[in-house]
mmCIF file of C-alpha atoms in Angstrom:
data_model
loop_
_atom_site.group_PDB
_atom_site.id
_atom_site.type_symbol
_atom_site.label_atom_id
_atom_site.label_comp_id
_atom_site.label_asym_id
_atom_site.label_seq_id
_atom_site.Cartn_x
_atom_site.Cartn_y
_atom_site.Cartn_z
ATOM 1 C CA UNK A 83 98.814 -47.903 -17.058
ATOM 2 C CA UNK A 84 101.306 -45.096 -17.932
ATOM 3 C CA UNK A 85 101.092 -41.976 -15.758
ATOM 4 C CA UNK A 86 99.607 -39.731 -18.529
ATOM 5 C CA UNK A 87 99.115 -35.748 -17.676
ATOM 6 C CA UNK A 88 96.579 -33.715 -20.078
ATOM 7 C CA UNK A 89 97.751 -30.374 -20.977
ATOM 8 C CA UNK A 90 94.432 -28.108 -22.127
ATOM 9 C CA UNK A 91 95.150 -25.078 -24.362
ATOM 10 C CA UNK A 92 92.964 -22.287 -24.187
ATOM 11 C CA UNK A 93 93.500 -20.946 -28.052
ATOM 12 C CA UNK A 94 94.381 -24.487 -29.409
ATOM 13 C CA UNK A 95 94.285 -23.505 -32.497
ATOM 14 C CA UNK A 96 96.933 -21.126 -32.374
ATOM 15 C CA UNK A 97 100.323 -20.826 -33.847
ATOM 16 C CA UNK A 98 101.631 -21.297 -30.015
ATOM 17 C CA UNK A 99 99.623 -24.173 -28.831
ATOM 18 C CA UNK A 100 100.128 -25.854 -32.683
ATOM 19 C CA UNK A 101 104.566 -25.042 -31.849
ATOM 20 C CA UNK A 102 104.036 -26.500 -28.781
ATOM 21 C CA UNK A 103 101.900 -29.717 -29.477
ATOM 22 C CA UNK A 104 104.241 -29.962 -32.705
ATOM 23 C CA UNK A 105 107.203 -29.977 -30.939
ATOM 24 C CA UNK A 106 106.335 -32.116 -28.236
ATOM 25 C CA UNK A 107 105.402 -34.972 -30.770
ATOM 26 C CA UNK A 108 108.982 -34.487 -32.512
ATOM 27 C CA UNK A 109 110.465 -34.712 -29.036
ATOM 28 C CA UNK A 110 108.688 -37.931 -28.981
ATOM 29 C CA UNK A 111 109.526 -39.340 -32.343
ATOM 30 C CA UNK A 112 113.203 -38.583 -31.766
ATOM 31 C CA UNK A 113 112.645 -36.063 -34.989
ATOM 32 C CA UNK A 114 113.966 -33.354 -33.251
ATOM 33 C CA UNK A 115 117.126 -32.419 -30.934
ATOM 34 C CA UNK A 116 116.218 -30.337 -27.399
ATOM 35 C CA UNK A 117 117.984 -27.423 -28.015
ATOM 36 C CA UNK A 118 115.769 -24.942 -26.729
ATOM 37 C CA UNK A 119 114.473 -26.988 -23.645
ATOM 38 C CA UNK A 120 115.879 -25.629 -20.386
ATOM 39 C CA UNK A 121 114.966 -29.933 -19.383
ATOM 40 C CA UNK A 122 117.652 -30.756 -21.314
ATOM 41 C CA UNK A 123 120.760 -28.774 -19.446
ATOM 42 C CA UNK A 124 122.878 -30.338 -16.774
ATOM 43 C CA UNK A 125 121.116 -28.780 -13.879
ATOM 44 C CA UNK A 126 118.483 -30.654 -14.421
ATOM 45 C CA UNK A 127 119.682 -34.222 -15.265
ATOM 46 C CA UNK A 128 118.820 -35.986 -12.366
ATOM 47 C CA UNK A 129 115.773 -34.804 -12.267
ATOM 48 C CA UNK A 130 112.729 -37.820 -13.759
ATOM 49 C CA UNK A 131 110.609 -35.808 -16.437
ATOM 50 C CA UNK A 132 107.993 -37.563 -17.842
ATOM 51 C CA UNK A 133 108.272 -38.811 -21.389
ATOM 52 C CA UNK A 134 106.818 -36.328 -24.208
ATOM 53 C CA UNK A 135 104.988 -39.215 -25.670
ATOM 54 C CA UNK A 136 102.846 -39.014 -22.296
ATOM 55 C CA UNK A 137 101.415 -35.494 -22.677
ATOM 56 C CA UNK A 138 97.685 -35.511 -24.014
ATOM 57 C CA UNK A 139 96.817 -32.512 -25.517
ATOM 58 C CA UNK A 140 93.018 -30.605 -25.918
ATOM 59 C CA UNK A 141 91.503 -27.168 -24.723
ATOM 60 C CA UNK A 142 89.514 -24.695 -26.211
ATOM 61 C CA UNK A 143 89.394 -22.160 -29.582
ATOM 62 C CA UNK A 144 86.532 -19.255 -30.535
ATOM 63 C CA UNK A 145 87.477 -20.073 -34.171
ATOM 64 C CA UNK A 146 88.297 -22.998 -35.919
ATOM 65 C CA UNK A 147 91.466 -25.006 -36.678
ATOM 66 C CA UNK A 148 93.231 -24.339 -40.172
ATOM 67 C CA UNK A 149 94.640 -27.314 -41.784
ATOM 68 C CA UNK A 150 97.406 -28.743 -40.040
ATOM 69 C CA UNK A 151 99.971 -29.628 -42.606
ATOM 70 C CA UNK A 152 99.631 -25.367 -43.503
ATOM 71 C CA UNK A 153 99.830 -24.962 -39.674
ATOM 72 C CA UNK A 154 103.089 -27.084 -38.973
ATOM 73 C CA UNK A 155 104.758 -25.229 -42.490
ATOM 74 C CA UNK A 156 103.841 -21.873 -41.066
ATOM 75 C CA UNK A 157 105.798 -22.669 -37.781
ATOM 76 C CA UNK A 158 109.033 -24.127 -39.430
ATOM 77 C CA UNK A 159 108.448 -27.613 -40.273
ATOM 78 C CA UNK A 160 109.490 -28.072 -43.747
ATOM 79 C CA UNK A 161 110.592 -31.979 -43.897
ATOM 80 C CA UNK A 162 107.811 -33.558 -45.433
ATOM 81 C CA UNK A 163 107.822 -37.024 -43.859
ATOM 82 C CA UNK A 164 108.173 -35.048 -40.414
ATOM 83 C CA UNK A 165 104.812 -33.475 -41.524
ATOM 84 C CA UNK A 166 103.201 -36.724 -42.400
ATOM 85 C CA UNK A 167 104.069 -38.235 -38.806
ATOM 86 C CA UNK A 168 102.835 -35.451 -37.050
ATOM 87 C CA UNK A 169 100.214 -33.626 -38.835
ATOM 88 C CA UNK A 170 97.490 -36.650 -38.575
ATOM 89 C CA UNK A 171 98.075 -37.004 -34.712
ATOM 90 C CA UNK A 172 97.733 -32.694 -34.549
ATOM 91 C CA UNK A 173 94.552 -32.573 -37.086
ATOM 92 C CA UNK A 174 92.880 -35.567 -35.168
ATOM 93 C CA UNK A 175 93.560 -33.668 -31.599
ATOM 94 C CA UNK A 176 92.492 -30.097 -33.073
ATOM 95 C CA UNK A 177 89.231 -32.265 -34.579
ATOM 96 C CA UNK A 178 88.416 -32.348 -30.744
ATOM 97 C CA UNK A 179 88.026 -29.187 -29.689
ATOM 98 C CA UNK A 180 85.725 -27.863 -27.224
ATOM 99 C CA UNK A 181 84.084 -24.287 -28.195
ATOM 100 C CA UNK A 182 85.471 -21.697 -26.292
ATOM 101 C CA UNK A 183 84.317 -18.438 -24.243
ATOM 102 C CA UNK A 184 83.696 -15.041 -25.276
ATOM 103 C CA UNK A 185 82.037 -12.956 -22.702
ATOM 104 C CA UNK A 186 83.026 -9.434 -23.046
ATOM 105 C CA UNK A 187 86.168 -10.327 -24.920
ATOM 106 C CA UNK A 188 86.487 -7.042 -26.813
ATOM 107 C CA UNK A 189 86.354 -6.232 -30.013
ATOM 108 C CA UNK A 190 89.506 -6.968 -31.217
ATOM 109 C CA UNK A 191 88.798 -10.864 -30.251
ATOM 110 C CA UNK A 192 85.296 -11.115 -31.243
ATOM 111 C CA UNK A 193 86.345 -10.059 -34.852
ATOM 112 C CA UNK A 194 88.644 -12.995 -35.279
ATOM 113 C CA UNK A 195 85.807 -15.423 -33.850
ATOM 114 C CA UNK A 196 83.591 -17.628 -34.947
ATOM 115 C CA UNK A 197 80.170 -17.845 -34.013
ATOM 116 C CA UNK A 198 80.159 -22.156 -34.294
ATOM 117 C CA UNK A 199 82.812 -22.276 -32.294
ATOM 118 C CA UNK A 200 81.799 -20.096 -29.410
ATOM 119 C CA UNK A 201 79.899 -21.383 -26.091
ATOM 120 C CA UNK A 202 76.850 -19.106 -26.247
ATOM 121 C CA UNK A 203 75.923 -17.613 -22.277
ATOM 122 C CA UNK A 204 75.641 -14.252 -20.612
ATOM 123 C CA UNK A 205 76.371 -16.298 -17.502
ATOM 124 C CA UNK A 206 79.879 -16.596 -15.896
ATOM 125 C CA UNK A 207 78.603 -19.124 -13.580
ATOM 126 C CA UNK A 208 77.103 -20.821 -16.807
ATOM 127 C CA UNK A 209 80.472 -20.511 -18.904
ATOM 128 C CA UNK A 210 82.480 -21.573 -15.415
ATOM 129 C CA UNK A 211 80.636 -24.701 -14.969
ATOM 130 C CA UNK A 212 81.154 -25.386 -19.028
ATOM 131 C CA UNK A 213 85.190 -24.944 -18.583
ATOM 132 C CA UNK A 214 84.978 -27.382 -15.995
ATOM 133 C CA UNK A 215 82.731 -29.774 -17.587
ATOM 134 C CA UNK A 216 85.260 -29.980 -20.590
ATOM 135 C CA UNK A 217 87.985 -30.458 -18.109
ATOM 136 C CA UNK A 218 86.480 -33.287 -16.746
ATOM 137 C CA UNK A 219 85.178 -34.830 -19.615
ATOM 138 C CA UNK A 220 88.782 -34.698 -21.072
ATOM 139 C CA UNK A 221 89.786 -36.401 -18.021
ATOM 140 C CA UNK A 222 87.869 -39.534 -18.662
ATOM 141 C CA UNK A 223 87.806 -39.704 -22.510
ATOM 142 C CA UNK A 224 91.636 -39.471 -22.057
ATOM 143 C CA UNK A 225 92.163 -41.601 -18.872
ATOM 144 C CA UNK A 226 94.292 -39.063 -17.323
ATOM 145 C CA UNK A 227 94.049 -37.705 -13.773
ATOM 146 C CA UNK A 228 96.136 -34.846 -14.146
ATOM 147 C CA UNK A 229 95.538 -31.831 -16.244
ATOM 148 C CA UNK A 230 97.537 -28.820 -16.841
ATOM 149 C CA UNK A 231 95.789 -25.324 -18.325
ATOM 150 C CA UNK A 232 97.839 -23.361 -20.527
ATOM 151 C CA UNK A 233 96.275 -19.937 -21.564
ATOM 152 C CA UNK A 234 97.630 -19.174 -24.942
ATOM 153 C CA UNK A 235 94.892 -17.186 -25.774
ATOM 154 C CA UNK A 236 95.229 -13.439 -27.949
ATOM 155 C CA UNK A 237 95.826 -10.643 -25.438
ATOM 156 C CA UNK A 238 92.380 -8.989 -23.820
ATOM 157 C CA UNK A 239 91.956 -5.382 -22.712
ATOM 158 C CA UNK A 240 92.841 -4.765 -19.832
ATOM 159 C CA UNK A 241 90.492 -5.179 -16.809
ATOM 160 C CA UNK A 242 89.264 -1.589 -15.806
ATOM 161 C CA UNK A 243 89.564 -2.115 -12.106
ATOM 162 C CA UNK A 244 91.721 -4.928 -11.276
ATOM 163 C CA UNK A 245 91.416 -4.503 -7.199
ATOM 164 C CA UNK A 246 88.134 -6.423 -8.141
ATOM 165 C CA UNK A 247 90.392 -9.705 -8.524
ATOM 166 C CA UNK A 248 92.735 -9.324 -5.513
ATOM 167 C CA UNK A 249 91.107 -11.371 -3.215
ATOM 168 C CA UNK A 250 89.383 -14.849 -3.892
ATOM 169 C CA UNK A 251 85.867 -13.408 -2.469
ATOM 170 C CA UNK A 252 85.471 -10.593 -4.698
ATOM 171 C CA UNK A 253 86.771 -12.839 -7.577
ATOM 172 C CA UNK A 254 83.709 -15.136 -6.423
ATOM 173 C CA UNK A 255 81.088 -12.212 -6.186
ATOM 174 C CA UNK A 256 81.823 -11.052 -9.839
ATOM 175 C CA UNK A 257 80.801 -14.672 -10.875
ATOM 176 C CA UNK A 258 77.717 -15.173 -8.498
ATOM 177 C CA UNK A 259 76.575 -11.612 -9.626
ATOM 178 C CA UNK A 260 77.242 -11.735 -13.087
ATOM 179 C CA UNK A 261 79.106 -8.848 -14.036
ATOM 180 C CA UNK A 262 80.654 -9.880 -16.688
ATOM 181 C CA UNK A 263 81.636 -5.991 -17.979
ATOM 182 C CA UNK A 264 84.168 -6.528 -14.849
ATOM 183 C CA UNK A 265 85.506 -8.975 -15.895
ATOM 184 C CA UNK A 266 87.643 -10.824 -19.363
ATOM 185 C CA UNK A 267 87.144 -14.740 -20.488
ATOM 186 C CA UNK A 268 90.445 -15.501 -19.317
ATOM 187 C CA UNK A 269 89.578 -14.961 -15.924
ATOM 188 C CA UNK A 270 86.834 -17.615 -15.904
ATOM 189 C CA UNK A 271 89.393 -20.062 -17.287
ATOM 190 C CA UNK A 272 91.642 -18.991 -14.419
ATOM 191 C CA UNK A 273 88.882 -19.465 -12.039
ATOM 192 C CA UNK A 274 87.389 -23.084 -13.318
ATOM 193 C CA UNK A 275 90.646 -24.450 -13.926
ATOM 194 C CA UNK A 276 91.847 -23.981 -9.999
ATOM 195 C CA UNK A 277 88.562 -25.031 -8.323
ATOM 196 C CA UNK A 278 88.657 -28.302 -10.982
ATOM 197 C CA UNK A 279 92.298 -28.706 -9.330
ATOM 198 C CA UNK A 280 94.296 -28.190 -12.216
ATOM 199 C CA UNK A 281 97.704 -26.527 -12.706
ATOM 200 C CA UNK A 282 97.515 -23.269 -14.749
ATOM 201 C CA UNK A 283 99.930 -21.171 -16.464
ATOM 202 C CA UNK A 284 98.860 -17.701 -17.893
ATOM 203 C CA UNK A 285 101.409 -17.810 -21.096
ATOM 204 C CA UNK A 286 99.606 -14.309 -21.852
ATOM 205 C CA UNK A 287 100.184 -10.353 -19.812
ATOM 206 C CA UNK A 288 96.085 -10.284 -20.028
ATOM 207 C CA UNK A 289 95.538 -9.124 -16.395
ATOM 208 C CA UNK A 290 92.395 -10.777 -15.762
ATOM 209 C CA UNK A 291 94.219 -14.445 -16.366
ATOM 210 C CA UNK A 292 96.526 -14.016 -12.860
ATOM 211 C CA UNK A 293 95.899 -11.807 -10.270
ATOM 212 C CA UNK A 294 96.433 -12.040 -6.443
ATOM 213 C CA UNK A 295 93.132 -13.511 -6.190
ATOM 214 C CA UNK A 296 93.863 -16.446 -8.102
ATOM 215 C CA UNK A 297 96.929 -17.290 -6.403
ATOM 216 C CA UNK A 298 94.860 -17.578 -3.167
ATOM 217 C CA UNK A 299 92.148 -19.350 -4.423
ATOM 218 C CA UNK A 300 95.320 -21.625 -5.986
ATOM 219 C CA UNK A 301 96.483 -22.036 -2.491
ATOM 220 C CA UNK A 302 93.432 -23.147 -1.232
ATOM 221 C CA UNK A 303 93.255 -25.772 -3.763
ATOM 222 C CA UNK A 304 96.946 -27.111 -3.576
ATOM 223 C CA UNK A 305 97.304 -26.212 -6.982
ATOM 224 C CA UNK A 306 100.325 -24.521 -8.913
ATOM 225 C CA UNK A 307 99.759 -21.551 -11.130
ATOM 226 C CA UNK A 308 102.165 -19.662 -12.633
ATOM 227 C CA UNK A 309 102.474 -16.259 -14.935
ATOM 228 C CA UNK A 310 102.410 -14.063 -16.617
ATOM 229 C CA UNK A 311 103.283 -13.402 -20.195
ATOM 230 C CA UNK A 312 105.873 -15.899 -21.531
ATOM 231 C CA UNK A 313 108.763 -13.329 -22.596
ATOM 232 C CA UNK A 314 110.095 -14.868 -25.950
ATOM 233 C CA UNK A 315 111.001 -11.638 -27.637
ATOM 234 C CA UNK A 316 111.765 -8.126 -26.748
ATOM 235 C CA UNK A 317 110.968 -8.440 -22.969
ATOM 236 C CA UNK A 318 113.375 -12.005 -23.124
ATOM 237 C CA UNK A 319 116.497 -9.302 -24.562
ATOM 238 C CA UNK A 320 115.244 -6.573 -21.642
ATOM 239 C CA UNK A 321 115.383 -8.950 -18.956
ATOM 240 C CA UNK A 322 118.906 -10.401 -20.088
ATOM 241 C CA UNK A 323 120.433 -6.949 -20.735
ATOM 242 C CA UNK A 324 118.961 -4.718 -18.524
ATOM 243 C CA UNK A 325 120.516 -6.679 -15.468
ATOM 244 C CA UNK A 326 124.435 -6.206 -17.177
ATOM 245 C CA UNK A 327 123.799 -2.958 -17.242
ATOM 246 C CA UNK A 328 122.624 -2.865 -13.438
ATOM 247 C CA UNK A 329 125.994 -5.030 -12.183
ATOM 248 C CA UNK A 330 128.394 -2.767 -14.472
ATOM 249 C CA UNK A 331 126.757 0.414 -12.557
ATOM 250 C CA UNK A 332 126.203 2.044 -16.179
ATOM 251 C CA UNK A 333 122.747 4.166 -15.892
ATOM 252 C CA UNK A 334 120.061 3.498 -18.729
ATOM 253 C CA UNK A 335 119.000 6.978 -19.673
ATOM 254 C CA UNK A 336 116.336 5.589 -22.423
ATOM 255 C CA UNK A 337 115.490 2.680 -24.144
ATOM 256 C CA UNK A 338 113.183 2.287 -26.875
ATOM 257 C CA UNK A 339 111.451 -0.914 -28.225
ATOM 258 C CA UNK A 340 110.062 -1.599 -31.642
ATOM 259 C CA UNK A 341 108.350 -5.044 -32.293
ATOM 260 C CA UNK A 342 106.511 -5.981 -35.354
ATOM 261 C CA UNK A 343 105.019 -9.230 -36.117
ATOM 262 C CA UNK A 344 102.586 -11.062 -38.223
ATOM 263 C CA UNK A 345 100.322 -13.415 -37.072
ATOM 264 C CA UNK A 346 97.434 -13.335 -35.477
ATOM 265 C CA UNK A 347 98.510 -12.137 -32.040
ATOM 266 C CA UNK A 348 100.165 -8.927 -34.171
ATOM 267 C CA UNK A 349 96.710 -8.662 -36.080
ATOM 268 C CA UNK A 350 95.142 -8.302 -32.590
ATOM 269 C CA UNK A 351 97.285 -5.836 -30.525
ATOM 270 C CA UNK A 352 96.688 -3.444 -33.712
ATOM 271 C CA UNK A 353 94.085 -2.880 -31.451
ATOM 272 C CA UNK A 354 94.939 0.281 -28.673
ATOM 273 C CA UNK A 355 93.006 -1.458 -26.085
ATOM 274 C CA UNK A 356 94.663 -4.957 -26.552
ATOM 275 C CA UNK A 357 97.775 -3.447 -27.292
ATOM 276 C CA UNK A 358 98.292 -1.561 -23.790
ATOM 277 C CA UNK A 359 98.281 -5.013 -21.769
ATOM 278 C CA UNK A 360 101.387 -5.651 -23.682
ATOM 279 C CA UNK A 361 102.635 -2.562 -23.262
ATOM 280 C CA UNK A 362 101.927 -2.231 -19.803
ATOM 281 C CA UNK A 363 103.191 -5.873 -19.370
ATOM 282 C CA UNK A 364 106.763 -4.735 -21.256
ATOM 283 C CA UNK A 365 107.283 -1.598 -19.071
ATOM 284 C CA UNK A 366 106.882 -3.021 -16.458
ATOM 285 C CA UNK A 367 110.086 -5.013 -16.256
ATOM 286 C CA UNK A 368 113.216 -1.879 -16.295
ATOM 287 C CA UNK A 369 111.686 -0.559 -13.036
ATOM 288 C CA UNK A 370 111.765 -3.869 -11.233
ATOM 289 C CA UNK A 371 115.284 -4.535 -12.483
ATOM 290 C CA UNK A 372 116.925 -1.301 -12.605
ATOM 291 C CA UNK A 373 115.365 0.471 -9.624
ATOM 292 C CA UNK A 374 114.650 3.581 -11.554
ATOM 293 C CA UNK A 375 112.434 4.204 -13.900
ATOM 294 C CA UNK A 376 114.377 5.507 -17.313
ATOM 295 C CA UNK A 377 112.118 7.024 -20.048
ATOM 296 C CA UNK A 378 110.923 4.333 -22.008
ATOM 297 C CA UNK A 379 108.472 3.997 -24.908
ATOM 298 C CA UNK A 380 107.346 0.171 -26.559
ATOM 299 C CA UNK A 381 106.144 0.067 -30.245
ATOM 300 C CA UNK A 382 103.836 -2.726 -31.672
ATOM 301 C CA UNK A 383 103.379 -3.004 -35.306
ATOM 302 C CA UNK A 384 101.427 -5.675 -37.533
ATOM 303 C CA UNK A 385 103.081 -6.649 -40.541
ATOM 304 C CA UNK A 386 101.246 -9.510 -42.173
ATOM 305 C CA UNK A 387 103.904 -10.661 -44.587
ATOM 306 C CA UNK A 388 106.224 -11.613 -41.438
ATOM 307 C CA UNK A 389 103.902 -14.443 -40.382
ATOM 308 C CA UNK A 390 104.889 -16.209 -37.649
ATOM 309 C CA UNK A 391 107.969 -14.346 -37.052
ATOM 310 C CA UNK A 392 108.552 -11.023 -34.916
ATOM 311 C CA UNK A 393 111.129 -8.835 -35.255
#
């Protein structure tokens, strides 16, 4: 039997998870080249990656999947026998997806989700045992051992009080006492995906999906976790300029960012809560690199026309 890994998206149905699962297919089917894939440079050669055509993909969505063909055109793909080969093996995996979580999601998430699609609980030890029910269920319809959670999820509020999820026993007494106003659904994700003994990735800035917490209660379990946010746009130019700047000794006196986009994670950081994790997530960086901290303002604007391209 092949070594197959599962990867689990939370927000499957997404315009991220769809790129990804769409692009890992082509990989497969030799329809596209790897430019873009950091696998693919020389430093890395020697190194035995599993095949593409071995990733089985799944996870979770609070709203349901829009026809794929429309979903692959939206991201790029444009030849049509490309969309043939891949859109049947996307719509069938998307046709499998487990409901997801909303507890105390805000209202910015809630909005875009729908009710048939949504695990119904006021429990986080309920909706904890569900994630990892679905994990293991995936497990043996898919005869895989390993699984891999991605969150690629809309960004929550932020957490009001994130010393709650620095250590792995108050992360485990907001669960056992059910306050779920402390806490966001990425955080039980986080949480069932580690004790199930998965890798996880938190693609997103939300806080409550990586904290210090979870990388102890990660530890314990031997399992990797990585994140956070996956810095494909503004904060990918900050953290390639901002260190030339450093070496050449030049100060930064301001710098001012203005992104707009147009899908669905633009439609959501409209919002002001939503839109500070970002924000806080982007200013973050210029300290860290430069040492100083140099005024500094970030912009978010929605601007449906774009799509799935930001700016």
């Amino acid at each position: 039997m092949k070594n197959r890994v599962g990867v689990m998206f939370v927000g499957l149905c997404g315009h991220l998870s769809t790129t990804a699962m769409a692009g890992a297919m082509a990989l497969a089917k030799n329809l596209s080249p790897g430019t873009g894939m950091i696998s693919e440079l020389a430093n890395f050669k020697n190194i035995p990656f599993m095949d593409m055509s071995d990733f089985i993909f799944g996870g979770w969505d609070i709203r349901p999947c829009y026809d794929s063909r429309q979903a692959l055109k939206d991201i790029g793909f444009d030849n049509i026998d490309d969309l043939i080969k891949i859109s049947k093996r996307l719509e069938t995996i998307q046709s499998q997806t487990f409901p997801g979580i909303l507890l105390n999601a805000g209202q910015a998430i809630s909005d875009i989700s729908d009710q048939n699609h949504v695990f119904k609980t006021e429990s986080l030890s309920k909706a904890v045992d569900k994630i990892k029910e679905d994990i293991e269920n995936f497990k043996l319809e898919n005869s895989v051992e390993k699984i891999i959670v991605i969150n690629l999820a809309s960004t929550e509020p932020p957490v009001a009080d994130t010393r709650q999820l620095s250590t792995i026993e108050s992360i485990c007494r907001l669960i056992d006492e059910n306050q779920v106003d402390n806490i966001r659904p990425s955080l039980v994700y986080a949480y069932a995906a580690i004790t199930s003994g998965c890798a996880y990735i938190n693609f997103t800035p939300s806080d409550a999906g990586f904290s210090q917490g979870l990388v102890d209660l990660a530890t314990k379990h031997n399992v990797p976790v990585m994140g956070s946010d996956g810095k494909t746009g503004e904060t990918l130019v900050k953290s390639a300029l901002a260190p030339m700047f450093a070496a050449r000794n030049l100060e930064v006196l301001s710098w001012e960012g203005y992104n707009i986009l147009g899908n669905m994670d633009g439609k959501v950081l409209q919002n002001k809560e939503n839109g500070s994790t970002k924000i806080k997530s982007k200013d973050r960086l210029l300290p860290h690199i430069l040492g100083y901290n140099p005024h500094s303002r970030v912009t978010i604007d929605y601007v449906p026309s774009l799509g799935d391209r930001k700016t």
